[in-house]
C-alpha positions as YAML, in Angstrom:
chain: A
units: angstrom
residues:
- id: 1
  name: UNK
  ca: [-27.22, 18.15, -16.82]
- id: 2
  name: UNK
  ca: [-24.95, 15.21, -16.01]
- id: 3
  name: UNK
  ca: [-22.89, 15.19, -12.84]
- id: 4
  name: UNK
  ca: [-19.23, 16.10, -13.32]
- id: 5
  name: UNK
  ca: [-17.14, 12.95, -13.02]
- id: 6
  name: UNK
  ca: [-13.95, 13.21, -10.99]
- id: 7
  name: UNK
  ca: [-11.34, 10.49, -10.86]
- id: 8
  name: UNK
  ca: [-8.27, 10.48, -8.64]
- id: 9
  name: UNK
  ca: [-5.02, 12.19, -9.54]
- id: 10
  name: UNK
  ca: [-3.19, 10.24, -6.82]
- id: 11
  name: UNK
  ca: [-3.34, 6.67, -5.53]
- id: 12
  name: UNK
  ca: [-1.47, 5.30, -2.52]
- id: 13
  name: UNK
  ca: [-0.90, 1.70, -3.65]
- id: 14
  name: UNK
  ca: [0.55, 0.13, -0.52]
- id: 15
  name: UNK
  ca: [2.13, -1.75, 1.02]
- id: 16
  name: UNK
  ca: [-0.19, -3.27, 3.63]
- id: 17
  name: UNK
  ca: [1.12, -2.72, 7.17]
- id: 18
  name: UNK
  ca: [3.59, -0.22, 5.75]
- id: 19
  name: UNK
  ca: [2.06, 2.95, 7.17]
- id: 20
  name: UNK
  ca: [-0.54, 3.67, 4.50]
- id: 21
  name: UNK
  ca: [-3.29, 4.32, 7.05]
- id: 22
  name: UNK
  ca: [-1.12, 6.87, 8.85]
- id: 23
  name: UNK
  ca: [-0.12, 8.49, 5.56]
- id: 24
  name: UNK
  ca: [-3.75, 8.76, 4.48]
- id: 25
  name: UNK
  ca: [-4.69, 10.45, 7.77]
- id: 26
  name: UNK
  ca: [-1.90, 12.96, 7.19]
- id: 27
  name: UNK
  ca: [-2.94, 13.67, 3.60]
- id: 28
  name: UNK
  ca: [-6.54, 14.24, 4.67]
- id: 29
  name: UNK
  ca: [-5.29, 17.49, 6.22]
- id: 30
  name: UNK
  ca: [-3.71, 18.91, 3.07]
- id: 31
  name: UNK
  ca: [-5.84, 21.82, 1.78]
- id: 32
  name: UNK
  ca: [-4.94, 21.07, -1.83]
- id: 33
  name: UNK
  ca: [-5.89, 17.40, -1.71]
- id: 34
  name: UNK
  ca: [-9.24, 15.64, -1.35]
- id: 35
  name: UNK
  ca: [-8.95, 12.04, -0.16]
- id: 36
  name: UNK
  ca: [-11.83, 9.60, -0.58]
- id: 37
  name: UNK
  ca: [-13.81, 9.22, 2.64]
- id: 38
  name: UNK
  ca: [-13.67, 5.43, 2.33]
- id: 39
  name: UNK
  ca: [-10.39, 4.25, 3.80]
- id: 40
  name: UNK
  ca: [-9.86, 1.52, 1.18]
- id: 41
  name: UNK
  ca: [-12.01, 1.87, -1.95]
- id: 42
  name: UNK
  ca: [-10.77, -1.40, -3.56]
- id: 43
  name: UNK
  ca: [-12.19, -0.49, -6.98]
- id: 44
  name: UNK
  ca: [-9.21, -1.86, -8.92]
- id: 45
  name: UNK
  ca: [-8.98, -5.00, -6.80]
- id: 46
  name: UNK
  ca: [-12.25, -6.32, -5.33]
- id: 47
  name: UNK
  ca: [-14.87, -4.08, -7.00]
- id: 48
  name: UNK
  ca: [-13.74, -3.91, -10.62]
- id: 49
  name: UNK
  ca: [-17.14, -5.22, -11.76]
- id: 50
  name: UNK
  ca: [-18.65, -1.93, -10.62]
- id: 51
  name: UNK
  ca: [-18.65, 1.04, -12.97]
- id: 52
  name: UNK
  ca: [-16.22, 3.93, -13.25]
- id: 53
  name: UNK
  ca: [-19.17, 6.11, -12.28]
- id: 54
  name: UNK
  ca: [-19.41, 4.20, -8.99]
- id: 55
  name: UNK
  ca: [-15.71, 4.86, -8.42]
- id: 56
  name: UNK
  ca: [-16.09, 8.53, -9.34]
- id: 57
  name: UNK
  ca: [-18.79, 8.99, -6.70]
- id: 58
  name: UNK
  ca: [-16.08, 8.64, -4.04]
- id: 59
  name: UNK
  ca: [-14.69, 11.97, -5.28]
- id: 60
  name: UNK
  ca: [-17.88, 13.86, -6.10]
- id: 61
  name: UNK
  ca: [-17.54, 16.13, -3.06]
- id: 62
  name: UNK
  ca: [-14.06, 17.33, -4.05]
- id: 63
  name: UNK
  ca: [-13.90, 21.13, -4.32]
- id: 64
  name: UNK
  ca: [-12.88, 22.70, -7.59]
- id: 65
  name: UNK
  ca: [-9.16, 23.14, -8.04]
- id: 66
  name: UNK
  ca: [-7.95, 20.41, -5.67]
- id: 67
  name: UNK
  ca: [-6.35, 17.08, -6.44]
- id: 68
  name: UNK
  ca: [-8.21, 13.88, -5.61]
- id: 69
  name: UNK
  ca: [-6.68, 10.78, -4.05]
- id: 70
  name: UNK
  ca: [-7.40, 7.43, -2.49]
- id: 71
  name: UNK
  ca: [-5.45, 4.77, -0.62]
- id: 72
  name: UNK
  ca: [-5.92, 1.02, -1.04]
- id: 73
  name: UNK
  ca: [-2.82, -0.94, -0.01]
- id: 74
  name: UNK
  ca: [-4.00, -4.13, -1.72]
- id: 75
  name: UNK
  ca: [-3.39, -2.52, -5.12]
- id: 76
  name: UNK
  ca: [0.37, -3.06, -4.92]
- id: 77
  name: UNK
  ca: [0.02, -6.83, -4.50]
- id: 78
  name: UNK
  ca: [-3.04, -7.39, -6.67]
- id: 79
  name: UNK
  ca: [-1.85, -8.72, -10.03]
- id: 80
  name: UNK
  ca: [-4.57, -7.12, -12.14]
- id: 81
  name: UNK
  ca: [-4.66, -3.72, -10.45]
- id: 82
  name: UNK
  ca: [-1.82, -2.13, -12.48]
- id: 83
  name: UNK
  ca: [-3.49, -2.78, -15.83]
- id: 84
  name: UNK
  ca: [-6.88, -1.71, -14.51]
- id: 85
  name: UNK
  ca: [-5.54, 1.55, -13.12]
- id: 86
  name: UNK
  ca: [-3.67, 2.25, -16.34]
- id: 87
  name: UNK
  ca: [-6.77, 1.61, -18.44]
- id: 88
  name: UNK
  ca: [-8.81, 4.23, -16.55]
- id: 89
  name: UNK
  ca: [-6.36, 6.81, -15.19]
- id: 90
  name: UNK
  ca: [-2.99, 6.36, -16.95]
- id: 91
  name: UNK
  ca: [-1.87, 9.81, -15.81]
- id: 92
  name: UNK
  ca: [-2.30, 9.05, -12.07]
- id: 93
  name: UNK
  ca: [0.52, 9.68, -9.64]
- id: 94
  name: UNK
  ca: [1.27, 6.54, -7.60]
- id: 95
  name: UNK
  ca: [2.80, 6.35, -4.11]
- id: 96
  name: UNK
  ca: [4.24, 3.29, -2.42]
- id: 97
  name: UNK
  ca: [5.51, 2.96, 1.16]
- id: 98
  name: UNK
  ca: [7.97, 0.10, 1.66]
- id: 99
  name: UNK
  ca: [8.54, -1.25, 5.16]
- id: 100
  name: UNK
  ca: [11.20, -3.72, 6.28]
- id: 101
  name: UNK
  ca: [9.65, -6.78, 4.60]
- id: 102
  name: UNK
  ca: [10.33, -9.06, 7.55]
- id: 103
  name: UNK
  ca: [8.65, -6.78, 10.07]
- id: 104
  name: UNK
  ca: [5.86, -6.17, 7.55]
- id: 105
  name: UNK
  ca: [5.23, -9.93, 7.23]
- id: 106
  name: UNK
  ca: [5.07, -10.38, 10.99]
- id: 107
  name: UNK
  ca: [2.80, -7.36, 11.36]
- id: 108
  name: UNK
  ca: [0.40, -8.74, 8.77]
- id: 109
  name: UNK
  ca: [0.31, -12.12, 10.49]
- id: 110
  name: UNK
  ca: [-0.57, -10.65, 13.88]
- id: 111
  name: UNK
  ca: [-3.07, -8.30, 12.22]
- id: 112
  name: UNK
  ca: [-4.81, -11.33, 10.68]
- id: 113
  name: UNK
  ca: [-4.80, -13.11, 14.03]
- id: 114
  name: UNK
  ca: [-6.39, -10.11, 15.78]
- id: 115
  name: UNK
  ca: [-9.13, -9.96, 13.16]
- id: 116
  name: UNK
  ca: [-9.85, -13.68, 13.42]
- id: 117
  name: UNK
  ca: [-8.57, -14.32, 9.88]
- id: 118
  name: UNK
  ca: [-5.73, -16.61, 10.90]
- id: 119
  name: UNK
  ca: [-5.88, -19.57, 13.29]
- id: 120
  name: UNK
  ca: [-2.53, -21.21, 12.57]
- id: 121
  name: UNK
  ca: [0.53, -20.56, 14.76]
- id: 122
  name: UNK
  ca: [3.11, -18.29, 13.13]
- id: 123
  name: UNK
  ca: [5.53, -20.94, 11.85]
- id: 124
  name: UNK
  ca: [2.71, -23.07, 10.47]
- id: 125
  name: UNK
  ca: [1.10, -20.07, 8.79]
- id: 126
  name: UNK
  ca: [4.37, -19.12, 7.11]
- id: 127
  name: UNK
  ca: [4.92, -22.71, 5.97]
- id: 128
  name: UNK
  ca: [1.35, -22.94, 4.65]
- id: 129
  name: UNK
  ca: [1.54, -19.73, 2.63]
- id: 130
  name: UNK
  ca: [2.81, -21.15, -0.72]
- id: 131
  name: UNK
  ca: [0.15, -23.89, -0.85]
- id: 132
  name: UNK
  ca: [-2.57, -21.47, 0.21]
- id: 133
  name: UNK
  ca: [-1.70, -19.00, -2.54]
- id: 134
  name: UNK
  ca: [-1.54, -21.75, -5.16]
- id: 135
  name: UNK
  ca: [-5.23, -22.42, -4.58]
- id: 136
  name: UNK
  ca: [-6.04, -18.99, -5.99]
- id: 137
  name: UNK
  ca: [-8.55, -18.43, -3.20]
- id: 138
  name: UNK
  ca: [-8.93, -14.61, -2.97]
- id: 139
  name: UNK
  ca: [-9.13, -14.87, 0.81]
- id: 140
  name: UNK
  ca: [-5.67, -16.45, 0.98]
- id: 141
  name: UNK
  ca: [-4.28, -13.95, -1.51]
- id: 142
  name: UNK
  ca: [-5.43, -11.00, 0.56]
- id: 143
  name: UNK
  ca: [-5.12, -12.31, 4.10]
- id: 144
  name: UNK
  ca: [-2.36, -14.94, 4.13]
- id: 145
  name: UNK
  ca: [0.28, -13.50, 1.78]
- id: 146
  name: UNK
  ca: [2.81, -12.73, 4.50]
- id: 147
  name: UNK
  ca: [6.13, -13.33, 2.71]
- id: 148
  name: UNK
  ca: [4.86, -12.86, -0.83]
- id: 149
  name: UNK
  ca: [3.76, -9.29, -0.20]
- id: 150
  name: UNK
  ca: [7.31, -8.49, 0.86]
- id: 151
  name: UNK
  ca: [8.73, -9.30, -2.57]
- id: 152
  name: UNK
  ca: [8.41, -5.68, -3.53]
- id: 153
  name: UNK
  ca: [10.38, -5.51, -6.76]
- id: 154
  name: UNK
  ca: [8.14, -7.97, -8.59]
- id: 155
  name: UNK
  ca: [5.11, -5.92, -7.58]
- id: 156
  name: UNK
  ca: [6.69, -2.61, -8.52]
- id: 157
  name: UNK
  ca: [7.80, -3.98, -11.88]
- id: 158
  name: UNK
  ca: [4.19, -4.70, -12.81]
- id: 159
  name: UNK
  ca: [3.53, -0.97, -12.49]
- id: 160
  name: UNK
  ca: [6.74, 0.12, -14.17]
- id: 161
  name: UNK
  ca: [5.88, -1.90, -17.26]
- id: 162
  name: UNK
  ca: [2.86, 0.40, -17.69]
- id: 163
  name: UNK
  ca: [3.67, 3.70, -15.98]
- id: 164
  name: UNK
  ca: [6.74, 5.90, -16.44]
- id: 165
  name: UNK
  ca: [9.10, 6.06, -13.47]
- id: 166
  name: UNK
  ca: [8.25, 9.72, -12.87]
- id: 167
  name: UNK
  ca: [4.67, 8.77, -11.97]
- id: 168
  name: UNK
  ca: [5.76, 6.38, -9.21]
- id: 169
  name: UNK
  ca: [7.07, 7.63, -5.86]
- id: 170
  name: UNK
  ca: [8.64, 4.96, -3.64]
- id: 171
  name: UNK
  ca: [9.18, 5.92, 0.00]
- id: 172
  name: UNK
  ca: [10.55, 4.11, 3.03]
- id: 173
  name: UNK
  ca: [8.02, 3.56, 5.80]
- id: 174
  name: UNK
  ca: [10.60, 3.94, 8.55]
- id: 175
  name: UNK
  ca: [11.70, 7.32, 7.15]
- id: 176
  name: UNK
  ca: [8.09, 8.47, 6.98]
- id: 177
  name: UNK
  ca: [7.54, 7.74, 10.66]
- id: 178
  name: UNK
  ca: [10.90, 9.25, 11.63]
- id: 179
  name: UNK
  ca: [10.27, 12.50, 9.72]
- id: 180
  name: UNK
  ca: [6.67, 12.97, 8.50]
- id: 181
  name: UNK
  ca: [7.40, 16.57, 7.46]
- id: 182
  name: UNK
  ca: [10.03, 15.51, 4.93]
- id: 183
  name: UNK
  ca: [7.63, 12.92, 3.48]
- id: 184
  name: UNK
  ca: [4.90, 15.59, 3.34]
- id: 185
  name: UNK
  ca: [7.20, 17.92, 1.36]
- id: 186
  name: UNK
  ca: [8.30, 15.12, -0.96]
- id: 187
  name: UNK
  ca: [4.68, 14.25, -1.76]
- id: 188
  name: UNK
  ca: [3.80, 17.92, -2.33]
- id: 189
  name: UNK
  ca: [6.58, 18.19, -4.90]
- id: 190
  name: UNK
  ca: [5.67, 14.86, -6.52]
- id: 191
  name: UNK
  ca: [1.96, 15.64, -6.88]
- id: 192
  name: UNK
  ca: [2.44, 19.36, -7.61]
- id: 193
  name: UNK
  ca: [0.56, 20.59, -4.56]
- id: 194
  name: UNK
  ca: [0.90, 24.13, -3.28]
- id: 195
  name: UNK
  ca: [3.06, 23.88, -0.13]
- id: 196
  name: UNK
  ca: [1.13, 23.89, 3.15]
- id: 197
  name: UNK
  ca: [2.25, 23.45, 6.76]
- id: 198
  name: UNK
  ca: [2.63, 19.83, 7.76]
- id: 199
  name: UNK
  ca: [0.05, 18.95, 10.45]
- id: 200
  name: UNK
  ca: [1.18, 18.00, 13.92]
- id: 201
  name: UNK
  ca: [2.44, 14.44, 14.05]
- id: 202
  name: UNK
  ca: [-0.30, 11.94, 14.78]
- id: 203
  name: UNK
  ca: [0.20, 8.58, 16.48]
- id: 204
  name: UNK
  ca: [0.57, 5.56, 14.22]
- id: 205
  name: UNK
  ca: [-2.84, 4.49, 12.96]
- id: 206
  name: UNK
  ca: [-3.85, 0.84, 12.69]
- id: 207
  name: UNK
  ca: [-0.64, -0.17, 14.47]
- id: 208
  name: UNK
  ca: [-0.10, -3.52, 16.10]
- id: 209
  name: UNK
  ca: [0.14, -4.32, 19.79]
- id: 210
  name: UNK
  ca: [3.82, -5.24, 19.91]
- id: 211
  name: UNK
  ca: [3.26, -8.96, 19.41]
- id: 212
  name: UNK
  ca: [6.20, -9.25, 17.01]
- id: 213
  name: UNK
  ca: [8.65, -8.50, 19.80]
- id: 214
  name: UNK
  ca: [8.25, -12.09, 21.02]
- id: 215
  name: UNK
  ca: [9.10, -13.66, 17.64]
- id: 216
  name: UNK
  ca: [12.24, -15.78, 17.84]
- id: 217
  name: UNK
  ca: [15.51, -14.86, 16.16]
- id: 218
  name: UNK
  ca: [15.34, -18.11, 14.21]
- id: 219
  name: UNK
  ca: [12.08, -17.11, 12.53]
- id: 220
  name: UNK
  ca: [13.40, -13.64, 11.72]
- id: 221
  name: UNK
  ca: [16.61, -15.10, 10.30]
- id: 222
  name: UNK
  ca: [14.65, -17.46, 8.07]
- id: 223
  name: UNK
  ca: [12.45, -14.62, 6.82]
- id: 224
  name: UNK
  ca: [15.49, -12.45, 6.14]
- id: 225
  name: UNK
  ca: [17.02, -15.22, 4.05]
- id: 226
  name: UNK
  ca: [13.82, -15.55, 2.05]
- id: 227
  name: UNK
  ca: [13.57, -11.80, 1.47]
- id: 228
  name: UNK
  ca: [17.24, -10.90, 1.13]
- id: 229
  name: UNK
  ca: [17.11, -10.51, -2.66]
- id: 230
  name: UNK
  ca: [14.26, -8.03, -2.32]
- id: 231
  name: UNK
  ca: [16.03, -6.04, 0.38]
- id: 232
  name: UNK
  ca: [19.25, -5.82, -1.63]
- id: 233
  name: UNK
  ca: [17.29, -4.90, -4.76]
- id: 234
  name: UNK
  ca: [15.40, -2.12, -3.00]
- id: 235
  name: UNK
  ca: [18.66, -0.63, -1.72]
- id: 236
  name: UNK
  ca: [20.23, -0.79, -5.17]
- id: 237
  name: UNK
  ca: [17.21, 0.66, -6.98]
- id: 238
  name: UNK
  ca: [15.84, 3.21, -4.49]
- id: 239
  name: UNK
  ca: [18.80, 3.98, -2.25]
- id: 240
  name: UNK
  ca: [17.34, 2.95, 1.10]
- id: 241
  name: UNK
  ca: [17.23, -0.28, 3.01]
- id: 242
  name: UNK
  ca: [17.26, -2.04, 6.33]
- id: 243
  name: UNK
  ca: [20.15, -2.81, 8.67]
- id: 244
  name: UNK
  ca: [20.09, -6.57, 8.14]
- id: 245
  name: UNK
  ca: [20.35, -6.38, 4.34]
...
């Protein structure tokens, strides 16, 4: 008899450095939800050449009657992920956490530095980003896309061309950290989970070391100018925003 194949009902798409690791840790505690043990499965981004059966094995231990989910924050930015997800699980519920795009860009830069993925100083790395991405090198796309990943509306539109609005939940990262219980309840309603007590608040997971505090006002001002259209668009479309926009 063949093994029952489970695929996820829920995918946390991103954004990187937007709180997805912390959200995943919270969702691991929901009794009605089984999250893949692998923190970032990357099937629809880096491992598409593998089979749907390979992907389904990440959910084979899910108990009967629970929803399945996974979290891979590269999916939001990856240009081919929306079509790939739609081709396999068009009914999936999709969650996105949006962080202040300027602080997100700085957080990603310092994250790359800590991991040894970036050796340019901040201003040089930001200036080099457009040329790096034009090369099409997957390493640059994933690791050096500091400003580009903050252009949220373009990324969300790729999903909205394929999925109905009611399958996409867009949340603000800052609100999630300020009130995890409200985010927990919102996700329960969105996914259709039986309400359960929200676990005790956990510390931020995969957080930085405060390096961004030393970034000059001039760099932040330049980044805000570059990302102002996105910030205004997010406020207009989703009703939340950041103080500088």
